[in-house]
Short mmCIF file of C-alpha atoms in Angstrom, two decimals:
data_model
loop_
_atom_site.label_atom_id
_atom_site.label_comp_id
_atom_site.label_asym_id
_atom_site.label_seq_id
_atom_site.Cartn_x
_atom_site.Cartn_y
_atom_site.Cartn_z
CA UNK T 274 -0.18 -0.10 -0.21
CA UNK T 275 1.17 3.38 -0.53
CA UNK T 276 2.21 5.97 2.24
CA UNK T 277 -1.67 7.08 2.88
CA UNK T 278 -3.78 5.63 5.09
CA UNK T 279 -6.55 3.62 3.77
CA UNK T 280 -8.67 2.50 6.50
CA UNK T 281 -12.23 3.34 6.07
CA UNK T 282 -15.24 2.42 7.73
CA UNK T 283 -18.08 1.19 6.11
CA UNK T 284 -20.11 4.33 6.59
CA UNK T 285 -20.19 5.69 3.01
CA UNK T 286 -19.45 9.44 4.18
CA UNK T 287 -16.45 9.22 6.12
CA UNK T 288 -13.20 10.83 4.77
CA UNK T 289 -9.90 9.58 3.83
CA UNK T 290 -7.35 9.46 6.48
CA UNK T 291 -4.95 11.81 4.51
CA UNK T 292 -6.11 13.90 1.19
CA UNK T 293 -8.11 16.99 0.16
CA UNK T 294 -11.47 16.38 2.60
CA UNK T 295 -9.39 16.24 5.77
CA UNK T 296 -6.92 19.04 4.44
CA UNK T 297 -9.94 21.27 3.87
CA UNK T 298 -11.32 20.19 7.28
CA UNK T 299 -8.18 21.34 8.74
CA UNK T 300 -8.12 24.71 7.01
CA UNK T 301 -11.94 25.42 8.07
CA UNK T 302 -10.51 24.96 11.65
CA UNK T 303 -11.21 28.52 13.44
CA UNK T 304 -8.15 30.76 13.89
CA UNK T 305 -7.17 33.26 16.56
CA UNK T 306 -6.33 36.44 15.40
CA UNK T 307 -3.12 37.62 16.36
CA UNK T 308 -2.66 41.00 15.12
CA UNK T 309 -1.75 43.81 17.27
CA UNK T 310 -4.84 45.25 17.05
CA UNK T 311 -6.43 42.34 18.35
CA UNK T 312 -3.89 41.93 20.97
CA UNK T 313 -4.21 46.11 21.73
CA UNK T 314 -8.04 45.37 22.26
CA UNK T 315 -8.22 42.42 23.84
CA UNK T 316 -10.36 42.68 27.07
CA UNK T 317 -9.37 41.27 30.63
CA UNK T 318 -10.40 37.45 30.85
CA UNK T 319 -13.35 36.90 33.30
CA UNK T 320 -12.19 35.56 36.60
CA UNK T 321 -13.56 32.22 36.15
CA UNK T 322 -12.29 31.85 32.60
CA UNK T 323 -9.26 29.57 34.29
CA UNK T 324 -11.65 27.44 36.19
CA UNK T 325 -13.69 26.84 32.69
CA UNK T 326 -10.20 26.14 30.73
CA UNK T 327 -9.38 23.53 33.53
CA UNK T 328 -12.73 21.67 33.33
CA UNK T 329 -12.67 21.90 29.63
CA UNK T 330 -11.64 18.39 27.89
CA UNK T 331 -8.27 18.53 25.94
CA UNK T 332 -8.07 18.43 22.15
CA UNK T 333 -6.99 15.33 22.39
CA UNK T 334 -9.83 13.65 24.76
CA UNK T 335 -12.31 15.21 22.20
CA UNK T 336 -10.55 13.60 19.44
CA UNK T 337 -10.92 10.29 21.16
CA UNK T 338 -14.42 10.67 22.24
CA UNK T 339 -15.18 11.80 18.17
CA UNK T 340 -13.41 8.80 17.02
CA UNK T 341 -15.20 6.28 19.60
CA UNK T 342 -18.58 7.71 18.01
CA UNK T 343 -17.04 7.06 14.71
CA UNK T 344 -16.37 3.25 15.45
CA UNK T 345 -19.67 2.91 17.33
CA UNK T 346 -21.60 4.29 14.31
CA UNK T 347 -19.49 1.66 11.85
CA UNK T 348 -20.31 -0.84 14.12
CA UNK T 349 -23.97 0.10 14.11
CA UNK T 350 -23.80 -0.01 10.23
CA UNK T 351 -22.63 -3.75 10.48
CA UNK T 352 -25.49 -4.58 12.86
CA UNK T 353 -28.20 -2.71 10.94
CA UNK T 354 -27.18 -4.47 8.26
CA UNK T 355 -27.68 -8.16 9.70
CA UNK T 356 -31.16 -6.70 11.56
CA UNK T 357 -32.58 -5.49 8.28
CA UNK T 358 -33.75 -8.86 7.07
CA UNK T 359 -35.60 -9.42 10.44
CA UNK T 360 -37.02 -5.98 10.07
CA UNK T 361 -40.23 -4.46 8.21
CA UNK T 362 -38.21 -2.55 6.11
CA UNK T 363 -36.75 -4.16 2.65
CA UNK T 364 -33.17 -2.91 1.57
CA UNK T 365 -34.78 -0.23 -0.73
CA UNK T 366 -36.49 1.42 2.00
CA UNK T 367 -33.18 1.67 3.98
CA UNK T 368 -31.47 3.23 1.23
CA UNK T 369 -33.95 5.52 0.73
CA UNK T 370 -33.46 6.58 4.63
CA UNK T 371 -29.94 6.14 4.04
CA UNK T 372 -29.70 8.68 1.32
CA UNK T 373 -32.23 10.98 1.79
CA UNK T 374 -31.84 12.45 5.46
CA UNK T 375 -28.32 13.70 5.15
CA UNK T 376 -28.99 15.82 2.10
CA UNK T 377 -32.29 17.14 3.69
CA UNK T 378 -30.07 18.08 6.96
CA UNK T 379 -27.35 19.81 4.69
CA UNK T 380 -29.51 21.44 2.21
CA UNK T 381 -28.47 24.99 3.09
CA UNK T 382 -24.33 23.73 3.40
CA UNK T 383 -25.12 21.77 -0.06
CA UNK T 384 -26.44 24.66 -1.60
CA UNK T 385 -23.64 26.88 -0.84
CA UNK T 386 -21.03 24.28 -2.21
CA UNK T 387 -23.06 23.59 -5.44
CA UNK T 388 -20.61 24.95 -7.58
CA UNK T 389 -17.28 23.18 -6.00
CA UNK T 390 -19.50 19.97 -6.23
CA UNK T 391 -20.42 20.30 -9.93
CA UNK T 392 -16.81 20.90 -10.77
CA UNK T 393 -15.85 17.29 -9.84
CA UNK T 394 -14.66 15.34 -12.65
CA UNK T 395 -17.12 12.44 -14.03
CA UNK T 396 -14.92 9.78 -13.19
CA UNK T 397 -14.17 10.70 -9.54
CA UNK T 398 -17.88 11.41 -8.92
CA UNK T 399 -18.76 7.94 -10.50
CA UNK T 400 -16.48 6.22 -8.22
CA UNK T 401 -17.65 7.89 -5.14
CA UNK T 402 -21.46 7.13 -5.99
CA UNK T 403 -20.90 3.63 -7.10
CA UNK T 404 -18.18 3.03 -4.41
CA UNK T 405 -20.76 3.75 -1.40
CA UNK T 406 -23.69 4.66 -3.08
CA UNK T 407 -26.44 2.39 -4.19
CA UNK T 408 -24.43 -0.79 -5.59
CA UNK T 409 -22.63 -0.81 -2.06
CA UNK T 410 -25.40 -0.26 -0.03
CA UNK T 411 -27.61 -3.06 -1.53
CA UNK T 412 -24.19 -5.51 -1.79
CA UNK T 413 -23.70 -4.86 1.91
CA UNK T 414 -27.28 -5.35 2.67
CA UNK T 415 -27.58 -8.38 0.88
CA UNK T 416 -24.30 -9.87 2.39
CA UNK T 417 -25.52 -9.13 5.49
CA UNK T 418 -28.95 -10.83 5.29
CA UNK T 419 -26.91 -14.31 4.28
CA UNK T 420 -24.03 -14.20 7.01
CA UNK T 421 -23.61 -12.46 10.34
CA UNK T 422 -22.65 -9.32 11.83
CA UNK T 423 -19.48 -10.34 12.19
CA UNK T 424 -18.86 -10.76 8.57
CA UNK T 425 -20.11 -7.89 7.79
CA UNK T 426 -18.11 -5.80 10.38
CA UNK T 427 -14.70 -7.59 9.66
CA UNK T 428 -15.14 -8.46 5.71
CA UNK T 429 -16.34 -5.20 4.28
CA UNK T 430 -13.82 -2.91 6.10
CA UNK T 431 -11.15 -5.46 6.73
CA UNK T 432 -10.82 -5.67 2.77
CA UNK T 433 -10.33 -2.49 1.52
CA UNK T 434 -6.54 -1.89 2.21
CA UNK T 435 -6.16 -4.89 0.00
CA UNK T 436 -8.24 -3.75 -2.58
CA UNK T 437 -6.97 -0.18 -2.53
CA UNK T 438 -3.43 -1.45 -2.90
CA UNK T 439 -4.66 -3.27 -6.19
CA UNK T 440 -6.05 -0.32 -7.24
CA UNK T 441 -2.75 1.86 -6.57
CA UNK T 442 -0.50 -0.72 -8.13
CA UNK T 443 -3.06 -0.72 -11.33
CA UNK T 444 -2.60 3.09 -11.55
CA UNK T 445 1.37 2.59 -11.38
CA UNK T 446 2.00 3.31 -7.77
CA UNK T 447 4.06 0.50 -6.57
CA UNK T 448 3.30 -2.81 -4.52
CA UNK T 449 3.10 -2.84 -0.82
CA UNK T 450 6.20 -3.37 1.37
CA UNK T 451 7.60 -4.34 4.52
CA UNK T 452 5.16 -3.57 7.43
CA UNK T 453 1.99 -3.08 4.95
CA UNK T 454 2.29 -6.14 2.90
CA UNK T 455 2.88 -8.13 6.17
CA UNK T 456 -0.66 -6.43 7.37
CA UNK T 457 -2.35 -7.61 3.86
CA UNK T 458 -1.16 -11.02 4.84
CA UNK T 459 -2.70 -10.93 7.51
CA UNK T 460 -5.83 -9.63 6.42
CA UNK T 461 -6.38 -12.53 3.86
CA UNK T 462 -5.09 -15.31 6.30
CA UNK T 463 -8.47 -13.77 8.54
CA UNK T 464 -10.84 -13.71 5.66
CA UNK T 465 -9.77 -17.34 4.83
CA UNK T 466 -10.23 -18.05 8.73
CA UNK T 467 -13.71 -16.78 8.76
CA UNK T 468 -14.76 -18.46 5.69
CA UNK T 469 -12.85 -22.31 6.01
CA UNK T 470 -15.55 -24.01 7.90
CA UNK T 471 -18.28 -23.17 4.95
CA UNK T 472 -15.94 -24.60 2.38
CA UNK T 473 -15.99 -27.98 3.59
CA UNK T 474 -18.76 -28.95 3.92
CA UNK T 475 -20.03 -25.90 1.45
CA UNK T 476 -22.99 -23.63 2.96
CA UNK T 477 -23.59 -21.90 -0.50
CA UNK T 478 -25.88 -19.31 1.33
CA UNK T 479 -22.73 -18.24 3.48
CA UNK T 480 -20.77 -18.20 0.59
CA UNK T 481 -22.77 -16.13 -1.23
CA UNK T 482 -23.02 -14.09 1.42
CA UNK T 483 -19.27 -13.76 2.03
CA UNK T 484 -18.76 -13.13 -1.79
CA UNK T 485 -21.34 -10.33 -1.78
CA UNK T 486 -19.70 -8.57 1.00
CA UNK T 487 -16.19 -8.81 -0.66
CA UNK T 488 -18.02 -7.30 -3.64
CA UNK T 489 -19.18 -4.62 -1.30
CA UNK T 490 -15.46 -3.99 0.01
CA UNK T 491 -14.20 -3.52 -3.52
CA UNK T 492 -16.80 -0.79 -4.23
CA UNK T 493 -15.58 0.95 -1.11
CA UNK T 494 -12.06 0.52 -2.19
CA UNK T 495 -13.09 2.62 -5.32
CA UNK T 496 -15.12 5.11 -2.87
CA UNK T 497 -11.81 5.63 -1.00
CA UNK T 498 -9.76 6.07 -4.53
CA UNK T 499 -12.35 8.49 -5.65
CA UNK T 500 -12.32 10.77 -2.52
CA UNK T 501 -8.54 11.48 -3.06
CA UNK T 502 -9.21 12.64 -6.48
CA UNK T 503 -11.52 15.54 -5.50
CA UNK T 504 -11.40 18.83 -3.53
CA UNK T 505 -14.03 18.71 -1.03
CA UNK T 506 -14.67 19.08 2.57
CA UNK T 507 -16.67 16.06 4.28
CA UNK T 508 -19.92 17.84 3.84
CA UNK T 509 -19.42 18.49 0.18
CA UNK T 510 -18.57 14.86 -0.10
CA UNK T 511 -21.65 13.64 1.51
CA UNK T 512 -23.37 15.73 -0.78
CA UNK T 513 -21.54 14.32 -3.86
CA UNK T 514 -22.65 10.83 -2.71
CA UNK T 515 -26.07 11.16 -1.02
CA UNK T 516 -28.04 13.26 -3.64
CA UNK T 517 -27.17 11.24 -6.70
CA UNK T 518 -27.63 8.24 -4.80
CA UNK T 519 -31.50 9.20 -3.52
CA UNK T 520 -31.94 10.21 -7.38
CA UNK T 521 -31.00 6.45 -8.17
CA UNK T 522 -32.86 4.46 -5.63
CA UNK T 523 -35.83 6.86 -5.73
CA UNK T 524 -36.04 5.76 -9.63
CA UNK T 525 -35.71 2.14 -8.81
CA UNK T 526 -38.19 2.30 -6.44
CA UNK T 527 -40.92 4.39 -8.69
CA UNK T 528 -40.57 2.28 -11.69
CA UNK T 529 -40.78 -0.94 -9.80
CA UNK T 530 -37.16 -2.39 -10.10
CA UNK T 531 -36.99 -2.58 -6.46
CA UNK T 532 -39.94 -3.15 -4.32
CA UNK T 533 -40.55 -1.03 -1.05
CA UNK T 534 -42.87 -1.81 2.07
CA UNK T 535 -42.22 1.83 3.46
CA UNK T 536 -45.90 2.30 3.30
CA UNK T 537 -46.48 -0.80 5.73
CA UNK T 538 -43.25 -0.48 8.04
CA UNK T 539 -43.70 -0.12 11.80
CA UNK T 540 -42.73 3.42 12.94
CA UNK T 541 -40.09 1.91 15.29
CA UNK T 542 -37.92 0.36 12.28
CA UNK T 543 -38.37 3.62 10.46
CA UNK T 544 -37.11 5.64 13.18
CA UNK T 545 -34.07 3.07 14.08
CA UNK T 546 -32.83 3.17 10.69
CA UNK T 547 -33.30 6.77 10.35
CA UNK T 548 -30.96 7.32 13.25
CA UNK T 549 -28.77 4.35 12.66
CA UNK T 550 -28.13 4.92 8.73
CA UNK T 551 -29.46 8.41 7.95
CA UNK T 552 -27.93 10.45 10.67
CA UNK T 553 -25.44 8.12 12.12
CA UNK T 554 -24.00 6.61 9.12
CA UNK T 555 -24.77 8.96 6.49
CA UNK T 556 -24.23 12.53 8.55
CA UNK T 557 -22.17 11.96 11.51
CA UNK T 558 -19.54 9.13 10.71
CA UNK T 559 -18.10 11.58 8.04
CA UNK T 560 -17.66 14.77 10.37
CA UNK T 561 -16.62 13.11 13.44
CA UNK T 562 -13.71 11.16 11.79
CA UNK T 563 -12.61 13.95 10.04
CA UNK T 564 -12.15 15.60 13.62
CA UNK T 565 -10.62 12.90 15.13
CA UNK T 566 -8.03 12.91 12.18
CA UNK T 567 -7.44 16.43 12.71
CA UNK T 568 -6.78 16.07 16.50
CA UNK T 569 -5.16 12.90 17.10
CA UNK T 570 -3.53 12.37 13.62
CA UNK T 571 -4.20 10.15 10.85
CA UNK T 572 -2.01 6.86 12.12
CA UNK T 573 -3.43 7.09 15.60
CA UNK T 574 -6.81 7.24 14.27
CA UNK T 575 -6.57 4.80 11.89
CA UNK T 576 -5.30 2.23 14.63
CA UNK T 577 -8.20 2.74 17.13
CA UNK T 578 -10.68 2.92 14.19
CA UNK T 579 -9.52 -0.69 13.25
CA UNK T 580 -11.14 -1.83 16.43
CA UNK T 581 -14.59 -1.62 15.21
CA UNK T 582 -15.05 -5.49 13.80
CA UNK T 583 -14.22 -6.30 17.38
CA UNK T 584 -17.25 -3.82 18.53
CA UNK T 585 -19.22 -5.53 16.09
CA UNK T 586 -18.56 -9.07 17.35
CA UNK T 587 -18.91 -7.86 21.32
CA UNK T 588 -22.34 -5.86 20.39
CA UNK T 589 -23.68 -8.48 18.08
CA UNK T 590 -23.67 -10.80 21.39
CA UNK T 591 -26.16 -8.94 23.26
CA UNK T 592 -28.12 -6.99 20.79
CA UNK T 593 -28.60 -9.66 17.83
CA UNK T 594 -27.94 -13.26 20.14
CA UNK T 595 -24.95 -13.90 17.63
CA UNK T 596 -22.19 -15.74 19.81
CA UNK T 597 -18.86 -15.73 18.13
CA UNK T 598 -17.99 -18.93 16.47
CA UNK T 599 -14.41 -20.44 16.47
CA UNK T 600 -14.25 -19.03 12.75
CA UNK T 601 -15.00 -15.56 14.19
CA UNK T 602 -12.48 -15.53 17.05
CA UNK T 603 -9.82 -16.30 14.93
CA UNK T 604 -10.56 -14.54 11.87
CA UNK T 605 -11.35 -11.21 13.52
CA UNK T 606 -7.89 -10.51 15.38
CA UNK T 607 -6.16 -11.52 12.27
CA UNK T 608 -7.90 -8.74 10.14
CA UNK T 609 -7.97 -6.04 12.73
CA UNK T 610 -4.02 -6.62 13.35
CA UNK T 611 -3.45 -6.54 9.36
CA UNK T 612 -5.58 -3.79 8.97
CA UNK T 613 -3.59 -1.88 11.81
CA UNK T 614 -0.11 -3.21 9.94
CA UNK T 615 -1.29 -2.60 6.73
CA UNK T 616 -2.25 1.47 7.56
CA UNK T 617 0.93 2.10 8.90
CA UNK T 618 2.85 4.97 6.92
CA UNK T 619 6.04 3.68 5.33
CA UNK T 620 9.06 5.50 6.62
CA UNK T 621 11.08 7.05 4.01
CA UNK T 622 14.70 5.65 3.61
CA UNK T 623 17.26 7.92 4.41
CA UNK T 624 20.32 7.99 2.56
CA UNK T 625 23.68 7.14 4.19
CA UNK T 626 25.00 10.54 2.73
CA UNK T 627 22.09 12.57 5.24
#
């Protein structure tokens, strides 16, 4: 893998660990007026200002809190993908909620960014819309219905570094080396550990689900590469993804290509998926992950973020009644360790003359 972190959550609205999206987020951080006029006109601080500063969380603590929220949202995506098959909603209904709510809430901000969004090259826009839009969402939901939350939480984000490395190598960026190559090998070993028990004897349903999740992971890698090619902040990236995706899923429902049961769904299921998919995955994950990277740095954020498969396995026990199997206990730690190694930046070699 190249020296850019590639850990991505399966949220569909996050930002890459490095690249223009995060750079824009950094540029928008509020600054401090250090001019002479500002210093001269500064008013004395109130007496309790020192106490307020002492009780305020440090930037690192706020960054860690934002990252933990992001990991929880990524885990919720995997859990909801598995829970969808038992709800009153169909995949198209969940997609409408997922891609419809963020543009509605961000409409004024997206309108201000409309010229920058429209200026994105069609090839990059297609990577984003396909990689994290309707194709990815339907693949993840179908794969989750056939397997388990542990499979969704491990295969989708876990295989992204491998697929991104393949895409980068195809673009002439070179093959991964050192710890990154070792990390990719661990990921492959972890995936093999997850699926081996369903190969002999063959379980076609689980293997179909696992294959579909691998397709979803490959699409997400395409989205990751696409995000590096655009000059948008996280809000603009959300709009570029969600607006065309909502139009596509709306047309598929209106023309009868995809069935819908939204009119007969229970209010509880609609509210749950609005919160988890629309508000959490669609809106909050991208913003909180960008904030965490700004406060903690890309490498530290990627290491903590790689714990999302573990969180999925642990949360699936009480929420879905899915006890971890031996294959899960063997595969998930390997995938997690592999993602951590694969996302470690390569240290540039120092010449002997330096």
